[in-house]
Short mmCIF file of C-alpha atoms in Angstrom, two decimals:
data_model
loop_
_atom_site.label_atom_id
_atom_site.label_comp_id
_atom_site.label_asym_id
_atom_site.label_seq_id
_atom_site.Cartn_x
_atom_site.Cartn_y
_atom_site.Cartn_z
CA MET A 1 -21.84 -8.52 -10.86
CA LYS A 2 -20.23 -11.93 -11.32
CA ARG A 3 -21.51 -12.21 -14.89
CA ARG A 4 -20.09 -8.79 -15.75
CA GLN A 5 -16.73 -9.70 -14.22
CA LYS A 6 -16.48 -12.79 -16.40
CA GLU A 7 -17.97 -11.54 -19.66
CA LYS A 8 -17.32 -7.81 -19.88
CA THR A 9 -14.48 -5.37 -19.42
CA ILE A 10 -14.46 -3.93 -15.91
CA ARG A 11 -14.67 -0.17 -16.19
CA TRP A 12 -12.82 1.79 -13.52
CA GLY A 13 -13.12 5.29 -12.19
CA ILE A 14 -10.46 7.04 -10.12
CA ILE A 15 -11.28 9.45 -7.31
CA GLY A 16 -8.32 11.76 -6.77
CA CYS A 17 -6.05 11.87 -9.80
CA GLY A 18 -2.96 13.28 -8.10
CA ASN A 19 0.72 12.37 -8.33
CA VAL A 20 0.36 8.73 -7.26
CA THR A 21 -1.89 8.05 -10.28
CA GLU A 22 0.35 9.72 -12.87
CA VAL A 23 2.90 6.92 -13.22
CA LYS A 24 2.69 4.57 -10.23
CA SER A 25 -0.91 3.37 -10.55
CA GLY A 26 -3.18 5.04 -13.12
CA PRO A 27 -1.56 3.60 -16.27
CA ALA A 28 -1.76 0.09 -14.79
CA TYR A 29 -5.56 0.22 -14.96
CA GLN A 30 -5.25 1.05 -18.66
CA MET A 31 -2.63 -1.64 -19.37
CA THR A 32 -4.36 -4.58 -17.66
CA ASP A 33 -6.34 -7.00 -19.82
CA GLY A 34 -10.05 -6.85 -19.00
CA PHE A 35 -9.83 -3.39 -17.42
CA GLU A 36 -10.65 0.05 -18.80
CA LEU A 37 -10.02 3.40 -17.11
CA LEU A 38 -13.25 5.16 -18.04
CA ALA A 39 -13.45 8.15 -15.68
CA VAL A 40 -11.46 10.30 -13.27
CA MET A 41 -12.53 12.76 -10.57
CA ARG A 42 -10.77 15.77 -9.10
CA ARG A 43 -12.22 18.93 -7.55
CA ASN A 44 -9.85 21.24 -9.46
CA GLU A 45 -11.44 21.27 -12.91
CA GLU A 46 -8.43 22.70 -14.75
CA LYS A 47 -6.10 20.00 -13.43
CA LEU A 48 -8.82 17.39 -13.95
CA VAL A 49 -9.30 18.20 -17.64
CA ASP A 50 -5.55 18.28 -18.18
CA TYR A 51 -5.18 14.82 -16.59
CA ALA A 52 -8.05 13.33 -18.58
CA GLN A 53 -6.65 14.69 -21.85
CA ARG A 54 -3.07 13.59 -21.20
CA HIS A 55 -4.12 10.09 -20.16
CA GLN A 56 -6.92 9.82 -22.74
CA VAL A 57 -9.61 9.11 -20.16
CA PRO A 58 -13.09 9.50 -21.73
CA LYS A 59 -15.02 10.88 -18.73
CA HIS A 60 -14.16 13.32 -15.97
CA TYR A 61 -16.06 14.62 -12.94
CA THR A 62 -15.53 17.26 -10.27
CA ASP A 63 -18.14 15.48 -8.10
CA ALA A 64 -17.21 12.10 -6.61
CA ASP A 65 -20.85 11.07 -6.19
CA ALA A 66 -21.41 11.50 -9.93
CA LEU A 67 -18.50 9.14 -10.69
CA ILE A 68 -19.51 6.58 -8.08
CA ASN A 69 -23.12 6.50 -9.30
CA ASP A 70 -22.29 6.48 -13.00
CA ASN A 71 -23.95 3.31 -14.33
CA ASP A 72 -21.03 2.79 -16.71
CA ILE A 73 -18.57 2.50 -13.80
CA ASP A 74 -18.09 -0.98 -12.32
CA ALA A 75 -15.20 -0.30 -9.95
CA VAL A 76 -13.63 2.65 -8.13
CA TYR A 77 -10.01 3.31 -7.15
CA ILE A 78 -9.78 5.80 -4.24
CA ALA A 79 -6.47 7.67 -4.52
CA THR A 80 -7.11 10.56 -2.14
CA PRO A 81 -5.36 11.41 1.17
CA PRO A 82 -6.23 8.82 3.85
CA ASP A 83 -8.55 11.00 5.94
CA SER A 84 -11.13 10.86 3.11
CA HIS A 85 -10.85 7.11 2.42
CA LYS A 86 -13.69 6.12 4.75
CA TYR A 87 -15.99 8.85 3.40
CA TYR A 88 -15.59 7.72 -0.20
CA ALA A 89 -15.30 3.99 0.49
CA LEU A 90 -18.63 3.82 2.29
CA LYS A 91 -20.26 5.51 -0.71
CA VAL A 92 -18.67 2.97 -3.07
CA ALA A 93 -19.83 0.11 -0.85
CA ALA A 94 -23.38 1.53 -0.80
CA ALA A 95 -23.26 1.62 -4.62
CA GLN A 96 -22.26 -2.08 -4.57
CA LYS A 97 -19.13 -1.50 -6.64
CA ILE A 98 -15.68 -3.09 -6.58
CA CYS A 99 -13.13 -0.89 -4.80
CA CYS A 100 -9.40 -0.44 -4.44
CA ILE A 101 -8.15 2.03 -1.81
CA GLU A 102 -4.72 3.63 -1.61
CA LYS A 103 -2.69 2.76 1.46
CA PRO A 104 -2.91 3.19 4.34
CA MET A 105 -6.51 1.99 4.34
CA ALA A 106 -7.46 4.85 6.71
CA PRO A 107 -5.77 6.95 9.43
CA SER A 108 -7.05 4.64 12.18
CA TYR A 109 -7.98 1.05 12.86
CA ALA A 110 -11.54 2.14 13.70
CA ASP A 111 -12.05 3.78 10.30
CA SER A 112 -10.43 0.82 8.54
CA LEU A 113 -12.77 -1.56 10.37
CA ALA A 114 -15.79 0.46 9.27
CA ILE A 115 -14.64 0.23 5.65
CA GLN A 116 -13.90 -3.51 5.78
CA THR A 117 -17.22 -4.24 7.49
CA ALA A 118 -19.20 -2.34 4.84
CA PHE A 119 -17.69 -4.33 1.97
CA GLU A 120 -17.59 -7.68 3.76
CA LYS A 121 -21.26 -7.43 4.71
CA ASP A 122 -22.39 -7.62 1.08
CA GLY A 123 -19.47 -9.62 -0.28
CA ILE A 124 -18.13 -6.77 -2.43
CA PRO A 125 -14.48 -7.14 -3.49
CA LEU A 126 -12.19 -4.72 -1.63
CA PHE A 127 -8.49 -4.30 -2.40
CA VAL A 128 -5.89 -2.02 -0.81
CA ALA A 129 -2.81 -0.76 -2.64
CA TYR A 130 -0.16 -2.53 -0.59
CA TYR A 131 1.41 -3.41 -3.91
CA ARG A 132 4.69 -4.72 -2.50
CA ARG A 133 2.91 -8.01 -1.89
CA SER A 134 2.70 -8.37 -5.69
CA LEU A 135 6.19 -7.21 -6.67
CA PRO A 136 8.63 -9.87 -7.97
CA ARG A 137 11.53 -8.69 -5.74
CA PHE A 138 9.58 -9.34 -2.55
CA ASN A 139 8.04 -12.55 -3.80
CA GLN A 140 11.63 -13.74 -4.32
CA VAL A 141 12.23 -13.08 -0.61
CA LYS A 142 9.03 -14.99 0.17
CA GLN A 143 10.19 -17.90 -1.97
CA TRP A 144 13.50 -18.08 -0.10
CA LEU A 145 11.64 -18.08 3.21
CA ASP A 146 9.12 -20.71 2.05
CA GLU A 147 12.02 -22.88 0.88
CA LYS A 148 13.64 -22.45 4.31
CA ARG A 149 16.83 -21.19 2.72
CA ILE A 150 17.75 -19.59 6.06
CA GLY A 151 16.25 -22.36 8.17
CA GLU A 152 13.72 -21.37 10.80
CA VAL A 153 13.13 -17.62 10.87
CA ARG A 154 13.99 -16.09 14.24
CA HIS A 155 13.92 -12.28 13.92
CA ILE A 156 13.28 -9.39 11.54
CA ARG A 157 14.68 -5.87 11.90
CA TRP A 158 13.99 -2.74 9.83
CA HIS A 159 15.55 0.69 10.07
CA LEU A 160 14.30 3.57 7.92
CA SER A 161 15.62 7.10 8.32
CA LYS A 162 15.58 10.28 6.23
CA PRO A 163 16.65 13.87 6.79
CA PRO A 164 13.89 16.49 6.89
CA SER A 165 12.89 17.66 3.42
CA ALA A 166 12.97 21.25 2.17
CA MET A 167 9.19 21.31 2.60
CA ASP A 168 9.52 20.11 6.20
CA LEU A 169 12.05 22.83 6.97
CA SER A 170 10.04 25.56 5.24
CA GLY A 171 6.94 25.00 7.35
CA ALA A 172 4.80 24.68 4.19
CA TYR A 173 1.65 22.62 4.60
CA ASN A 174 1.95 18.91 3.80
CA TRP A 175 -0.96 16.59 4.49
CA ARG A 176 1.49 13.72 5.08
CA THR A 177 2.71 15.46 8.27
CA ASP A 178 -0.66 16.79 9.45
CA LYS A 179 -1.65 14.74 12.52
CA THR A 180 -5.36 15.06 11.67
CA ILE A 181 -4.72 13.19 8.40
CA ALA A 182 -1.63 11.10 9.19
CA PRO A 183 -1.10 10.84 12.98
CA GLY A 184 2.25 9.10 12.50
CA GLY A 185 3.40 11.43 9.74
CA TYR A 186 5.74 9.74 7.27
CA PHE A 187 5.46 6.60 9.41
CA ASP A 188 1.85 6.24 8.22
CA ASP A 189 2.81 6.71 4.59
CA LEU A 190 6.02 4.65 4.55
CA ALA A 191 6.16 2.23 7.47
CA SER A 192 2.72 0.89 6.59
CA HIS A 193 4.24 -0.58 3.39
CA GLY A 194 6.94 -2.46 5.29
CA LEU A 195 4.81 -3.70 8.18
CA ASP A 196 2.19 -4.95 5.73
CA LEU A 197 4.93 -6.69 3.74
CA PHE A 198 6.35 -8.36 6.86
CA ALA A 199 2.92 -9.81 7.71
CA TYR A 200 2.77 -11.18 4.16
CA LEU A 201 6.24 -12.71 4.39
CA LEU A 202 6.14 -14.03 7.96
CA GLY A 203 2.47 -14.29 8.97
CA GLY A 204 0.19 -12.07 11.00
CA ILE A 205 1.43 -9.96 13.90
CA VAL A 206 -0.21 -10.84 17.21
CA THR A 207 1.25 -8.17 19.49
CA ALA A 208 3.02 -4.85 18.92
CA HIS A 209 4.30 -2.03 21.09
CA GLY A 210 5.92 1.28 20.27
CA ILE A 211 7.20 4.69 21.28
CA ALA A 212 6.21 7.64 19.09
CA LYS A 213 7.69 11.12 19.49
CA ASN A 214 7.92 14.45 17.72
CA GLN A 215 11.61 15.29 18.07
CA LEU A 216 11.96 18.09 15.51
CA GLY A 217 8.85 20.18 16.11
CA LEU A 218 8.60 20.93 12.38
CA TYR A 219 5.04 19.67 12.02
CA THR A 220 2.19 18.25 14.11
CA ALA A 221 2.59 14.54 13.32
CA LYS A 222 5.13 12.17 14.89
CA ASP A 223 8.61 12.01 13.36
CA ALA A 224 10.43 9.39 15.48
CA ILE A 225 8.97 5.93 16.13
CA THR A 226 10.45 2.71 17.47
CA ALA A 227 8.62 -0.59 17.85
CA CYS A 228 8.81 -4.26 18.68
CA TRP A 229 6.35 -6.97 17.74
CA ALA A 230 5.77 -10.72 17.47
CA HIS A 231 4.35 -12.73 14.59
CA GLU A 232 1.86 -15.55 15.06
CA ASN A 233 4.59 -18.14 14.44
CA GLY A 234 6.80 -16.73 17.21
CA VAL A 235 9.14 -14.70 14.99
CA THR A 236 10.11 -11.46 16.77
CA GLY A 237 10.51 -8.09 15.10
CA GLU A 238 11.87 -4.61 15.72
CA GLY A 239 11.74 -1.38 13.77
CA SER A 240 12.89 2.22 13.93
CA TRP A 241 11.71 5.07 11.73
CA ASN A 242 13.21 8.52 12.13
CA PHE A 243 12.65 11.46 9.79
CA GLY A 244 15.21 13.83 11.24
CA CYS A 245 18.45 11.91 10.69
CA ALA A 246 21.46 12.95 8.63
CA ALA A 247 21.35 9.99 6.25
CA HIS A 248 18.68 8.26 4.20
CA GLN A 249 18.86 4.58 5.15
CA ASP A 250 16.53 1.69 4.40
CA TYR A 251 17.69 -1.69 5.66
CA VAL A 252 15.86 -4.93 6.50
CA GLU A 253 17.47 -8.09 7.81
CA ILE A 254 15.70 -11.38 8.41
CA ARG A 255 17.76 -13.71 10.59
CA GLY A 256 17.20 -17.46 10.62
CA SER A 257 18.66 -20.53 12.24
CA GLU A 258 20.80 -21.19 9.14
CA GLY A 259 21.33 -17.82 7.48
CA GLN A 260 20.14 -14.30 6.78
CA ILE A 261 18.29 -12.31 4.09
CA ASP A 262 18.96 -8.58 3.60
CA PHE A 263 16.94 -6.17 1.47
CA ALA A 264 15.40 -2.70 1.37
CA VAL A 265 11.71 -1.84 1.35
CA PHE A 266 12.01 1.27 -0.84
CA HIS A 267 15.51 1.35 -2.31
CA GLU A 268 16.11 -1.03 -5.21
CA LYS A 269 19.16 -2.55 -3.57
CA PRO A 270 20.11 -6.16 -4.35
CA LEU A 271 18.43 -8.92 -2.37
CA VAL A 272 21.13 -10.76 -0.43
CA LEU A 273 20.85 -14.35 0.78
CA GLN A 274 23.58 -15.71 3.07
CA ASN A 275 23.56 -19.33 4.23
CA VAL A 276 25.72 -22.46 4.31
CA ASP A 277 25.92 -22.37 0.50
CA GLY A 278 27.55 -18.94 0.56
CA ARG A 279 26.36 -15.47 -0.43
CA LYS A 280 23.87 -14.85 -3.25
CA SER A 281 22.95 -11.37 -4.50
CA LEU A 282 20.02 -10.73 -6.84
CA GLU A 283 18.99 -7.49 -8.52
CA ILE A 284 15.27 -7.38 -9.36
CA ALA A 285 14.06 -4.03 -10.63
CA ASN A 286 10.56 -2.73 -10.05
CA PRO A 287 8.35 -2.02 -13.08
CA LYS A 288 7.95 1.56 -14.35
CA HIS A 289 4.31 1.53 -13.25
CA ILE A 290 4.97 0.07 -9.83
CA GLN A 291 1.37 -1.03 -9.22
CA GLU A 292 1.31 -3.03 -12.46
CA TYR A 293 1.42 -6.47 -10.80
CA HIS A 294 -0.96 -5.36 -8.04
CA VAL A 295 -3.57 -4.32 -10.62
CA GLU A 296 -3.01 -7.44 -12.73
CA ASN A 297 -3.64 -9.49 -9.58
CA ILE A 298 -6.94 -7.62 -9.05
CA ALA A 299 -8.00 -8.75 -12.53
CA ARG A 300 -6.95 -12.33 -11.82
CA HIS A 301 -8.85 -12.29 -8.51
CA LEU A 302 -12.01 -11.01 -10.17
CA ARG A 303 -11.73 -13.71 -12.83
CA GLY A 304 -11.55 -16.31 -10.05
CA GLU A 305 -8.01 -17.41 -10.95
CA THR A 306 -6.26 -16.62 -7.66
CA GLU A 307 -6.81 -14.71 -4.43
CA HIS A 308 -5.31 -11.24 -4.33
CA PRO A 309 -2.55 -10.90 -1.70
CA SER A 310 -3.79 -7.48 -0.49
CA LEU A 311 -7.47 -7.52 0.43
CA GLY A 312 -9.40 -5.42 2.91
CA LYS A 313 -8.87 -8.03 5.62
CA SER A 314 -5.07 -7.97 5.42
CA ALA A 315 -4.99 -4.15 5.19
CA LEU A 316 -7.21 -3.97 8.27
CA HIS A 317 -4.63 -6.05 10.11
CA THR A 318 -1.92 -3.58 9.10
CA SER A 319 -4.04 -0.70 10.42
CA TRP A 320 -4.31 -2.52 13.74
CA VAL A 321 -0.52 -2.98 13.91
CA MET A 322 0.06 0.71 13.11
CA ASP A 323 -2.35 1.88 15.80
CA LYS A 324 -0.79 -0.50 18.34
CA ILE A 325 2.67 0.92 17.62
CA LEU A 326 1.43 4.51 17.83
CA GLY A 327 -0.26 3.77 21.17
CA ASN A 328 -3.78 4.38 19.85
CA LEU A 329 -5.09 0.95 20.86
#
């Protein structure tokens, strides 16, 4: 495996070529030096063939096992809904192949632990698509924090709210709000990104508590969550996520002993630094293919140049935090 990583192009297969792979992630595997997107898998053959033709992917399968066990495939990106992540990941681990899993790692800490254990046992590289750890805008925030531009960090607060979508109001099925797939609903899909990012910026979270409710009754998953937590360095945190509010808001503030940093997790608002030197505002746009830097960092990790910021171990920690907030642990 190590010889192939150093001397040959790493050939990837994607399981689940849905919307997330169209622009956000799939093209990044084709753009990255040393990587090739060789095969894709989807159960719907018509959509599968269309995807393979549009993206010029040489191989396509309707059977995931056939892709995983293809001798020409070195690595597998699992881009399916989270309830199937464990099922496919354990098969990839058994095949001894490199893996990247879409976030969240799995719907529960227990499933995430099973995945991490399977890859760790044999030393197989495992990455999770918490790509905000690789984005320049958030690494600028990290640089400010590392440089102590706001002194000692004291507290972080995040509020995310959205009104119910047309799909929510219609009662149409959406796996993102099905409690059997995503117990926290949009919290699982969205808040996981921010909580994972906060652990990257401020260090691991050692305790977390939350209240999770279904206020609207539009679907089976939770739609209103509040939480508080503490990082290993003593920084405290609070968050609120509500998917039945009138306005779409996304606001993070990090308060320190000598200033404050403001930014958004999803909106491309300016990063704002306020301290004794005044107020500084920076606009840093995300790339068109938002997982570009994440995938490039996978290549660098596999070449032994640097450790990837989002490995199975860090994603497992995020799963633990999520389950603590939801009251599942």
